[in-house]
Tab-separated table of C-alpha atoms in Angstrom:
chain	number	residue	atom	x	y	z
U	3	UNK	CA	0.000	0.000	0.000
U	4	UNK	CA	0.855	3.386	-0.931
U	5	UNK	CA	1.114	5.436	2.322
U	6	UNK	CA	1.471	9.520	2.241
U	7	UNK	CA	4.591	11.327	3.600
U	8	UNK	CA	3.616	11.393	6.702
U	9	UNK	CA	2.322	7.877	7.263
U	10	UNK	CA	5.672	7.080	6.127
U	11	UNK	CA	7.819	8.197	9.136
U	12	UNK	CA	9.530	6.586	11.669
U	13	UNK	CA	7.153	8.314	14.481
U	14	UNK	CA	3.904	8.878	14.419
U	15	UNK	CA	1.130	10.572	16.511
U	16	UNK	CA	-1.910	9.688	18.058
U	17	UNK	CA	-3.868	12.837	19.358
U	18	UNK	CA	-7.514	12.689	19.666
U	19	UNK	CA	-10.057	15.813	20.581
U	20	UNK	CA	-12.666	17.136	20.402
U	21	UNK	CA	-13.376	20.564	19.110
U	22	UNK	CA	-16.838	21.856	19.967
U	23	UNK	CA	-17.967	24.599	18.248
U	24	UNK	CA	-21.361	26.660	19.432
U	25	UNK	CA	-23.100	29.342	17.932
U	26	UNK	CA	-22.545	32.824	20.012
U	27	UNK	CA	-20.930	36.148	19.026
U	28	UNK	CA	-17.498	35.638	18.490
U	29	UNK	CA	-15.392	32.886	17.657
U	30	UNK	CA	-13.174	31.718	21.125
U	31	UNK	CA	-11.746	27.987	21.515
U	32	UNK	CA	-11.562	26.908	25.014
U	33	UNK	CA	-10.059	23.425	26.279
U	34	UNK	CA	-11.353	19.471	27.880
U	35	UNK	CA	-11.108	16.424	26.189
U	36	UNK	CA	-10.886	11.989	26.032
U	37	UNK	CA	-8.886	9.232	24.363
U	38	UNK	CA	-6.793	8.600	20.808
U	39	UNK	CA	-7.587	7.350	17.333
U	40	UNK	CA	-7.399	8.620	14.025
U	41	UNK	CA	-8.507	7.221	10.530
U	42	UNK	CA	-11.980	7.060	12.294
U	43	UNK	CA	-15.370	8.267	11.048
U	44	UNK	CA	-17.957	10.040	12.610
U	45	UNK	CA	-21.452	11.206	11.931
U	46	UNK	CA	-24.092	13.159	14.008
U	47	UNK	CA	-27.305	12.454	15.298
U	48	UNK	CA	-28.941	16.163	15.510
U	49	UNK	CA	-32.183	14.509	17.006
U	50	UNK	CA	-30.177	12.940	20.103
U	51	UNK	CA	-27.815	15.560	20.132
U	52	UNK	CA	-24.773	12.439	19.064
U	53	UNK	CA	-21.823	12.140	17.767
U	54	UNK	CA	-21.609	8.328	16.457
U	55	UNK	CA	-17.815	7.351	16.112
U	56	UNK	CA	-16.980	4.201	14.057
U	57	UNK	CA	-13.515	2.330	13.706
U	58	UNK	CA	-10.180	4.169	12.706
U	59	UNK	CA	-6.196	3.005	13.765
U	60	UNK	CA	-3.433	3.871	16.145
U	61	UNK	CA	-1.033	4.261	13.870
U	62	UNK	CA	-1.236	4.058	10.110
U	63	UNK	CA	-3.188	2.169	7.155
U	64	UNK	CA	-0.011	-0.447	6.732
U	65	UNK	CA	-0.381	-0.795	10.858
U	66	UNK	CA	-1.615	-5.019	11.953
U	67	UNK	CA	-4.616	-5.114	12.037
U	68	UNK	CA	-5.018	-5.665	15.796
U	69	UNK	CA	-4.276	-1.733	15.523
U	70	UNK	CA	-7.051	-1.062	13.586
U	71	UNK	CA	-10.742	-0.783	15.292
U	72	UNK	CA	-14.286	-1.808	14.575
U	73	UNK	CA	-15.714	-0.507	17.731
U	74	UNK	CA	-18.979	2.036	17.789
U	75	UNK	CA	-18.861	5.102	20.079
U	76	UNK	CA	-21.254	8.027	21.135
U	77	UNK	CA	-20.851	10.929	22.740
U	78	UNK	CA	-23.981	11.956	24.147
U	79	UNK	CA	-24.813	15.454	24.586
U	80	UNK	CA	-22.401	16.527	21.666
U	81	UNK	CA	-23.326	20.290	21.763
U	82	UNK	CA	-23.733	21.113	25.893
U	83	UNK	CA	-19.978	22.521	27.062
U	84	UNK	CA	-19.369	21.151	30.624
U	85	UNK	CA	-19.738	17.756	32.346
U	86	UNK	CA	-22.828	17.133	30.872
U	87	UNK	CA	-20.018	15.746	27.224
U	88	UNK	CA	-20.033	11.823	27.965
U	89	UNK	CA	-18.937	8.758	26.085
U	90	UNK	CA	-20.700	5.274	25.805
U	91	UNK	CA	-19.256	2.355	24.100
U	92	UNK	CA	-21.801	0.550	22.027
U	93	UNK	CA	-23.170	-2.848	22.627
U	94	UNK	CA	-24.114	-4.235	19.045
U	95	UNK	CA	-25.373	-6.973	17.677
U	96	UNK	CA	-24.723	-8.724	14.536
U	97	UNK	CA	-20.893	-9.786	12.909
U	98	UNK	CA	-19.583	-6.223	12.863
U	99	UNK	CA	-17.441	-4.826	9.651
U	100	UNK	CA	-13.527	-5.889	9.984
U	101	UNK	CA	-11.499	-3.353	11.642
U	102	UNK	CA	-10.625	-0.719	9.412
U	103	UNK	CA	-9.587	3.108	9.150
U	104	UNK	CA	-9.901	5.427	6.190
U	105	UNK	CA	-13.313	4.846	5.434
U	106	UNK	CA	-16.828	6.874	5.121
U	107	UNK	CA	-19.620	6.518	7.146
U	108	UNK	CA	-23.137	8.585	6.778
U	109	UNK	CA	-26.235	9.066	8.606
U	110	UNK	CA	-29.774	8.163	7.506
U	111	UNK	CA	-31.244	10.060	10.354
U	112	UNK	CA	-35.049	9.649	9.365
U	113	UNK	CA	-34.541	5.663	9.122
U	114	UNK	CA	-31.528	5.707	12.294
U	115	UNK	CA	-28.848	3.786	10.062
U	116	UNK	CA	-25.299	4.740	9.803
U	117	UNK	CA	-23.692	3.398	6.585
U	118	UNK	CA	-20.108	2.299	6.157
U	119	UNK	CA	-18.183	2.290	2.592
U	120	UNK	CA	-14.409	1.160	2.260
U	121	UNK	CA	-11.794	1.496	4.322
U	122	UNK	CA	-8.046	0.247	4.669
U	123	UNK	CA	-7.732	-2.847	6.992
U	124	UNK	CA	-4.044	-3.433	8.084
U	125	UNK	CA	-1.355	-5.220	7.161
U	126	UNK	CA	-1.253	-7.443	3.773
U	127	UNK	CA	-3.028	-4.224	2.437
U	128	UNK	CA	-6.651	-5.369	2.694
U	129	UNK	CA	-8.637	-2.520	1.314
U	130	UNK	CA	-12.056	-2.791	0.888
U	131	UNK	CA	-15.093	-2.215	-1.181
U	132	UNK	CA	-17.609	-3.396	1.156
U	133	UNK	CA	-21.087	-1.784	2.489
U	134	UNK	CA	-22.682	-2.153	6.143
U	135	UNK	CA	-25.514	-1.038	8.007
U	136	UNK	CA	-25.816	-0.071	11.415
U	137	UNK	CA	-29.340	-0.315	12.422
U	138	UNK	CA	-30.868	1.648	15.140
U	139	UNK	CA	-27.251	3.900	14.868
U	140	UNK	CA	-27.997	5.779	18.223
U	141	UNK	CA	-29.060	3.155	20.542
U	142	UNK	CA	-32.743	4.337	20.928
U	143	UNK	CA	-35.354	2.098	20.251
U	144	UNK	CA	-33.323	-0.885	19.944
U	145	UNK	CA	-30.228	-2.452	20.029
U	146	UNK	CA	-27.844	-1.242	17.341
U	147	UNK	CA	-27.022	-4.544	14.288
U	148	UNK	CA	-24.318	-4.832	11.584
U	149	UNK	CA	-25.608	-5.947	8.304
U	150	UNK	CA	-23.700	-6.696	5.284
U	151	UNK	CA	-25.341	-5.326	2.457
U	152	UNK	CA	-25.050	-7.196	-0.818
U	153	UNK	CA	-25.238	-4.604	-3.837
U	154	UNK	CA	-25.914	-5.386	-7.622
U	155	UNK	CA	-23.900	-3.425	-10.173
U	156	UNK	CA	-20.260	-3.405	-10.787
U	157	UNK	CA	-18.542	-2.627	-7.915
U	158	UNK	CA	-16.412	0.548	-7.405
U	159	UNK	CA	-12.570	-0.293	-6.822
U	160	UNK	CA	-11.604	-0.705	-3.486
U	161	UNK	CA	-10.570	2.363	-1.338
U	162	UNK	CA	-9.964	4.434	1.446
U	163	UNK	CA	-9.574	8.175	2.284
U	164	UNK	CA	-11.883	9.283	0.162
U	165	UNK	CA	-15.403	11.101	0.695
U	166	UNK	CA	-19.228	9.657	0.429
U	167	UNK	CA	-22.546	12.048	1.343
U	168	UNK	CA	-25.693	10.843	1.807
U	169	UNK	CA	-28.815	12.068	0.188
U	170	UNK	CA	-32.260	11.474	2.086
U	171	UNK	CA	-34.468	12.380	-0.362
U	172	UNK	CA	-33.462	10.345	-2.876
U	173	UNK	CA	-31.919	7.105	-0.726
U	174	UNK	CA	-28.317	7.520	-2.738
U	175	UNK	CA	-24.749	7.217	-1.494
U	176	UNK	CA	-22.006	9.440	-3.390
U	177	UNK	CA	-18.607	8.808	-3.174
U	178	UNK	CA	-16.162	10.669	-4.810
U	179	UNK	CA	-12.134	9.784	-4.657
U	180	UNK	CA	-9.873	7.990	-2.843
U	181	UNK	CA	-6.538	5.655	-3.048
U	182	UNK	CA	-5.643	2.229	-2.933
U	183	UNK	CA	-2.759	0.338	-4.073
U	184	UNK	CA	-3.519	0.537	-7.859
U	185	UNK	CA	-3.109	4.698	-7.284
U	186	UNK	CA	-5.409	7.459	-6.269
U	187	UNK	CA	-9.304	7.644	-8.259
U	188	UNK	CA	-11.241	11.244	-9.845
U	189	UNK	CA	-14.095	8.663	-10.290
U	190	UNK	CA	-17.817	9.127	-9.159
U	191	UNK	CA	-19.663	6.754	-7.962
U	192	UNK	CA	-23.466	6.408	-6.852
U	193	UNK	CA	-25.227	3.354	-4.570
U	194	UNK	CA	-28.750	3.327	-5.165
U	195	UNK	CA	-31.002	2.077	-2.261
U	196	UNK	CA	-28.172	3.077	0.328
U	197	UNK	CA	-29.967	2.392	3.524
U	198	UNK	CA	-31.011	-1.404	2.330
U	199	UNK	CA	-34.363	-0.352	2.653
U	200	UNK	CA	-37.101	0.065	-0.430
U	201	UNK	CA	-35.176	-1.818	-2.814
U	202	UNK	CA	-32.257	-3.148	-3.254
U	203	UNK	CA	-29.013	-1.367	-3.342
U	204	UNK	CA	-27.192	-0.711	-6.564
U	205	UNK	CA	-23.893	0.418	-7.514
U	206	UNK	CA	-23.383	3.113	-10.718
U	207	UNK	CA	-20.251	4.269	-11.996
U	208	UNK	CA	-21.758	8.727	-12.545
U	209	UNK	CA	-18.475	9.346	-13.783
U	210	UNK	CA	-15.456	7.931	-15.077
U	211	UNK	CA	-11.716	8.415	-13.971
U	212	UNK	CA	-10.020	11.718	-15.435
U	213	UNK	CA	-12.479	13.185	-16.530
U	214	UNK	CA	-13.828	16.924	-16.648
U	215	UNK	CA	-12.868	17.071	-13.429
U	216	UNK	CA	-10.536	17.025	-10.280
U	217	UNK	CA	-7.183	15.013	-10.993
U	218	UNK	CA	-6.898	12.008	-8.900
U	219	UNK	CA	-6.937	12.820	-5.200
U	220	UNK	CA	-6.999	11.250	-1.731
U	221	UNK	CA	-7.316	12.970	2.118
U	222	UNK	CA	-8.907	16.089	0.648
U	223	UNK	CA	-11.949	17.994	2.216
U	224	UNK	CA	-15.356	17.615	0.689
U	225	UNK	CA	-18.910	19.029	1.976
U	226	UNK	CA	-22.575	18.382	0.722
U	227	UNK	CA	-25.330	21.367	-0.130
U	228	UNK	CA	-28.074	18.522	-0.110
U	229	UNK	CA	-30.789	21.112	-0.998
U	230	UNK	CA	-29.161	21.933	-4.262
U	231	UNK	CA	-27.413	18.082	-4.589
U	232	UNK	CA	-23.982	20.121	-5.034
U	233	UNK	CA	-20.402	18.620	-3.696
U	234	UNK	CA	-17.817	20.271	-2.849
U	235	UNK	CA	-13.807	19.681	-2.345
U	236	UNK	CA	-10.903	21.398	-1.617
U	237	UNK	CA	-7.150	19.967	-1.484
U	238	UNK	CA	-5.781	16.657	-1.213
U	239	UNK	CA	-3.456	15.140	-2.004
U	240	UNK	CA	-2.204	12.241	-4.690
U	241	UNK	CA	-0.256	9.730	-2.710
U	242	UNK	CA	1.575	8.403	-5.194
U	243	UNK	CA	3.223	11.294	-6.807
U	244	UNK	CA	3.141	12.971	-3.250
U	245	UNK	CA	1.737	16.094	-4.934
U	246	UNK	CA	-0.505	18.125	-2.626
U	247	UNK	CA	-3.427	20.238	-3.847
U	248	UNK	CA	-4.877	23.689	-2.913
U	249	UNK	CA	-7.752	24.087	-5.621
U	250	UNK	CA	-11.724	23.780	-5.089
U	251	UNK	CA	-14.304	22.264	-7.056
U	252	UNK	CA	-18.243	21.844	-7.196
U	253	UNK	CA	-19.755	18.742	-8.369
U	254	UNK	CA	-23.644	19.688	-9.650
U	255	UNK	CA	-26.230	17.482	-9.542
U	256	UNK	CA	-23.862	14.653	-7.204
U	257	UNK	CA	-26.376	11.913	-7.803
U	258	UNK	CA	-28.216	12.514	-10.843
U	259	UNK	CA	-28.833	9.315	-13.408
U	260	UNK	CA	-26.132	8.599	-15.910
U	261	UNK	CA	-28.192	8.915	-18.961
U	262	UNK	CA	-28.886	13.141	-17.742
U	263	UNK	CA	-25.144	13.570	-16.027
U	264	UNK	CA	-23.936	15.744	-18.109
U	265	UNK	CA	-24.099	13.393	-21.258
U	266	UNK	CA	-21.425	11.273	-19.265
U	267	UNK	CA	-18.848	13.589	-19.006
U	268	UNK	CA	-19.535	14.703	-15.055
U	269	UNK	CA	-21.180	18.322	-13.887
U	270	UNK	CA	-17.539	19.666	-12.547
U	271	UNK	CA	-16.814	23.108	-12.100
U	272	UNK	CA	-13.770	24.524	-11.280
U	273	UNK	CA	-10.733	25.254	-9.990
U	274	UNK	CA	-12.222	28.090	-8.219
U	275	UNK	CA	-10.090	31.533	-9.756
U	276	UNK	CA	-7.476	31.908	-6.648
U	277	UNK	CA	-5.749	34.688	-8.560
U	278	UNK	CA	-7.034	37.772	-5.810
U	279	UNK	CA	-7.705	35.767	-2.869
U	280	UNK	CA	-5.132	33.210	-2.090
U	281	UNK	CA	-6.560	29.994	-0.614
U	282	UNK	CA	-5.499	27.774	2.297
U	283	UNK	CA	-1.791	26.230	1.477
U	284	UNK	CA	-2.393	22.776	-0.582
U	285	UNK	CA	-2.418	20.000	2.064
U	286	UNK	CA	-4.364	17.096	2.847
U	287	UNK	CA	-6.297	15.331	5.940
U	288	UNK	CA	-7.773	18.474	6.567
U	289	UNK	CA	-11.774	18.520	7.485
U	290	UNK	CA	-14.429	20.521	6.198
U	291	UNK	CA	-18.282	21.944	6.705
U	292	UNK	CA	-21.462	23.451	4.552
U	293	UNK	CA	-23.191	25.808	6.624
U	294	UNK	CA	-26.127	26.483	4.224
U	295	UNK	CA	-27.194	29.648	5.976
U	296	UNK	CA	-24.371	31.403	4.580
U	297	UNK	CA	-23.479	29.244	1.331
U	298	UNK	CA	-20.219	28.821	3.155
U	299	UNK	CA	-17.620	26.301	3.523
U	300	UNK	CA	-15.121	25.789	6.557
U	301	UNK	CA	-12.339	23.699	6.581
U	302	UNK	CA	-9.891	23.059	9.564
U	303	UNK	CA	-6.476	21.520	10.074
U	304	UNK	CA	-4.258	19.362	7.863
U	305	UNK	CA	-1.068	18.261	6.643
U	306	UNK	CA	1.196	20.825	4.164
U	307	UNK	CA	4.651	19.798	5.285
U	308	UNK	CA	3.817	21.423	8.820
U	309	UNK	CA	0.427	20.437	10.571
U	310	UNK	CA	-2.141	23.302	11.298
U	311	UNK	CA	-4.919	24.289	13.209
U	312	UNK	CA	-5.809	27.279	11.047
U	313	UNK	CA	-9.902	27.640	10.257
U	314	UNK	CA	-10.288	29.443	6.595
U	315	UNK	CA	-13.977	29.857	5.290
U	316	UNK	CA	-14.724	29.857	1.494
U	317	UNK	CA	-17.815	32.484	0.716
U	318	UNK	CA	-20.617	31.724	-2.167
U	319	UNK	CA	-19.424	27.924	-1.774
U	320	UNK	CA	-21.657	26.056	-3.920
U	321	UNK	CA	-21.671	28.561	-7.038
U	322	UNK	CA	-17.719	28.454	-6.771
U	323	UNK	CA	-17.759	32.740	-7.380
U	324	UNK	CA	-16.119	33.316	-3.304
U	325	UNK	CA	-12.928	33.424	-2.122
U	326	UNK	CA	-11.089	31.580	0.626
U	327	UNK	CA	-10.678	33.721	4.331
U	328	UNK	CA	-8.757	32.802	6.954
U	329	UNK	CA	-10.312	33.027	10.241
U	330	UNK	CA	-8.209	33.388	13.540
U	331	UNK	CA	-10.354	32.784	16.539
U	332	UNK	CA	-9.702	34.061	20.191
U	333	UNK	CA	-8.433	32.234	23.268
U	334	UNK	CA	-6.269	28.713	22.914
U	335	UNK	CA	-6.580	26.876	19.804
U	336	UNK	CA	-6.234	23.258	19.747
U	337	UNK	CA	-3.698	21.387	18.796
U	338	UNK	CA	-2.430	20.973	15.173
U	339	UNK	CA	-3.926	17.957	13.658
U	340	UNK	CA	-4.774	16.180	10.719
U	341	UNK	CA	-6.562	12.887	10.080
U	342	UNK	CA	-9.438	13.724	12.684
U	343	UNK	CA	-13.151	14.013	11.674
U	344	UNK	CA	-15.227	17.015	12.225
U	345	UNK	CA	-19.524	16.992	12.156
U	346	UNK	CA	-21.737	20.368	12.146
U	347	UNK	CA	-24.645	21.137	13.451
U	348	UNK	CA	-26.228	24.104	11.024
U	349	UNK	CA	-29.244	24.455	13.293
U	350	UNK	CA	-26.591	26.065	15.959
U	351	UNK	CA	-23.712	26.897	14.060
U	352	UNK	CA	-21.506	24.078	16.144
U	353	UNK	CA	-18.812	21.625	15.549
U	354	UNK	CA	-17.107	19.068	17.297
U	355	UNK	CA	-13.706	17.916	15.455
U	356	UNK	CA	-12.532	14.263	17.068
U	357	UNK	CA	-8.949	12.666	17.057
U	358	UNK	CA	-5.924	12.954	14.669
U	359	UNK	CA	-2.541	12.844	14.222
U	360	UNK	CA	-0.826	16.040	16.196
U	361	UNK	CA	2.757	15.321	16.338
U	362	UNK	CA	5.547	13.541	14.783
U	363	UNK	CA	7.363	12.528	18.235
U	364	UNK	CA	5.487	10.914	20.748
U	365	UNK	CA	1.831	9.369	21.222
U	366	UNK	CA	-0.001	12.496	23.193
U	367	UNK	CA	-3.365	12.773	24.383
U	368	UNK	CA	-5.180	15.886	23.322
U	369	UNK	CA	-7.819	18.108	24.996
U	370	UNK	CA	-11.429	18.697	23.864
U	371	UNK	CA	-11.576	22.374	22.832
U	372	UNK	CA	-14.747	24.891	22.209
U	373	UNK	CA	-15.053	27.201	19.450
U	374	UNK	CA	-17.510	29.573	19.470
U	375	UNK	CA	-19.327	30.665	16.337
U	376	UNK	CA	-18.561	28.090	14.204
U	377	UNK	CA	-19.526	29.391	11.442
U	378	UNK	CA	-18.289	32.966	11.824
U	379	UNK	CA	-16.522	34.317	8.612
């Protein structure tokens, strides 16, 4: 397996934090925090107010697989700052997914299933094309079950580190991206009938490799406007010719039908004209949010040959016509990190970033931090 620069050294790190981000006046980080992982996934439960943590590794994607994990976390009360932030380790039933990190997971929140795509498994390099449910994701109303789904269709190539989004009101999984050891994929791909319920589910190929689009990418930041059914992505990086990226795309009509995508040759637009406005330094494992109030994206963190903890916030996001900010919030800022997952609540302008890699030198144990405003620009 192809591994990126920094997977590659000698030492690696194993931070893990939260970052909670609520809606007041000004942006301000302040500090708490639990225990480390990276390589994870994590969606959120508005309704139950949880953050639903799946899997990730300790170390890297070429790690034994006894350091990667299939375990399910929550942390209840996601959004409340103060002792009221707990974590619960799921009980579930039902042969769960192998262990894994690199993956996607997203939230059908109407039908409480959490749905898993790909994923790199440890040594031997097993990466994986496979899709699982978790029923009754949260814990309420029953006990949360792995199930295997079996989809029709070619299968996409196996992957990890690359993005999926989940659209409700038409029951479709996009996933855009990702590496594995045949080299890093542009491709789109569609499962209809995500949440195994209605039908059964069925993979599409939207769009080819290379073509009318992004150049083949991996660990890059990409956010869903599901109102409009627009994606969009910023950075990355291509782990084979360890070229990182700094340029931002839109994807229209994510998970149209192939016979009205853009006659087959994808609905990219982009890069986004940087010529004014400078954007963020090209990086990678770097996280990103849509707050559709605004039409803005946020993106946090990363990896460009140092690792950050800078917040930038892209204006007019899903008609590609803003430019990239940097925002520098008050009080102490987290660590640097890259690798960790972030979910947003629009409703109250919050985010809570989990885990990451923060250093090169030493396993440390971060602190969970709040950041005020998180969608301030």
């Amino acid at each position: 397996m192809k591994r990126n620069e920094c997977f590659s050294r000698s030492a690696f790190a194993l931070g893990i934090s939260m970052l909670l981000l609520a809606g007041v006046c000004s942006a301000q980080w302040s500090s708490r925090g639990p225990a480390p992982r990276l390589g994870h996934s994590a969606v959120l439960d508005t309704a139950k107010n949880k953050m639903i943590v799946f899997g990730g590794y300790t170390f890297d994607p070429d790690s034994p697989s006894a350091a990667h994990f299939n375990d399910v976390w929550y942390l209840g009360s996601a959004f409340i700052n103060g002792s009221a932030l707990s974590w619960q380790e799921a009980t579930t039933a039902g042969t769960p997914p192998p262990p894994r990190g690199g993956h996607s997971a997203v939230l059908d929140s109407v039908n409480n299933r959490m749905i898993i795509f790909g994923g790199a498994g440890g040594f031997a390099d097993p990466v994986y094309n496979d899709v699982w449910v978790l029923e009754n994701a949260n814990g309420v109303g029953g006990t949360p079950t792995w199930v295997e789904l079996s989809p029709t269709g070619t299968l996409p190539p196996a992957r990890f580190n690359h993005s999926a989004f989940y659209n409700p009101n038409s029951n479709r999984m996009i996933v855009f991206g990702g590496l594995s050891d045949a080299g890093d994929y542009s491709d789109v791909w569609v499962l209809e009938n995500a949440n195994g319920l209605g039908g059964t589910p069925n993979w599409i190929n939207f769009q080819a490799q290379d073509v009318s689009g992004p150049v083949p990418r991996d660990s890059f930041a990409a956010v869903y406007d599901v109102t409009n059914n627009i994606m969009m992505v910023f950075g990355g990086e291509n782990s084979f010719s360890n070229t990182r990226y700094s340029d931002t795309w839109i994807l229209y009509d994510a998970d149209d039908t192939p016979t009205t995508f853009c006659n087959g040759v994808g609905c990219w637009a982009g890069p986004l004209n940087t010529s004014s406005f400078p954007p963020p330094s090209a990086r990678f494992g770097h996280t990103g949010f849509f707050d559709p109030k605004s039409n803005t994206m946020h993106i946090f963190g990363g990896y460009d040959g140092n690792i950050e903890n800078d917040n930038w916030v892209l204006s007019e996001a899903n008609a590609l016509s803003g430019v990239w900010t940097k925002v520098s919030p008050t009080g102490t800022a987290p660590l640097p990190r890259f690798d960790h997952t972030a979910v947003y609540d629009s409703s109250n302008h919050r985010m809570v970033i989990f885990g990451g890699e923060i250093t090169t030198l030493g396993v440390l144990t971060d602190t969970v931090a709040v950041l005020s405003n998180a969608n301030a620009q």
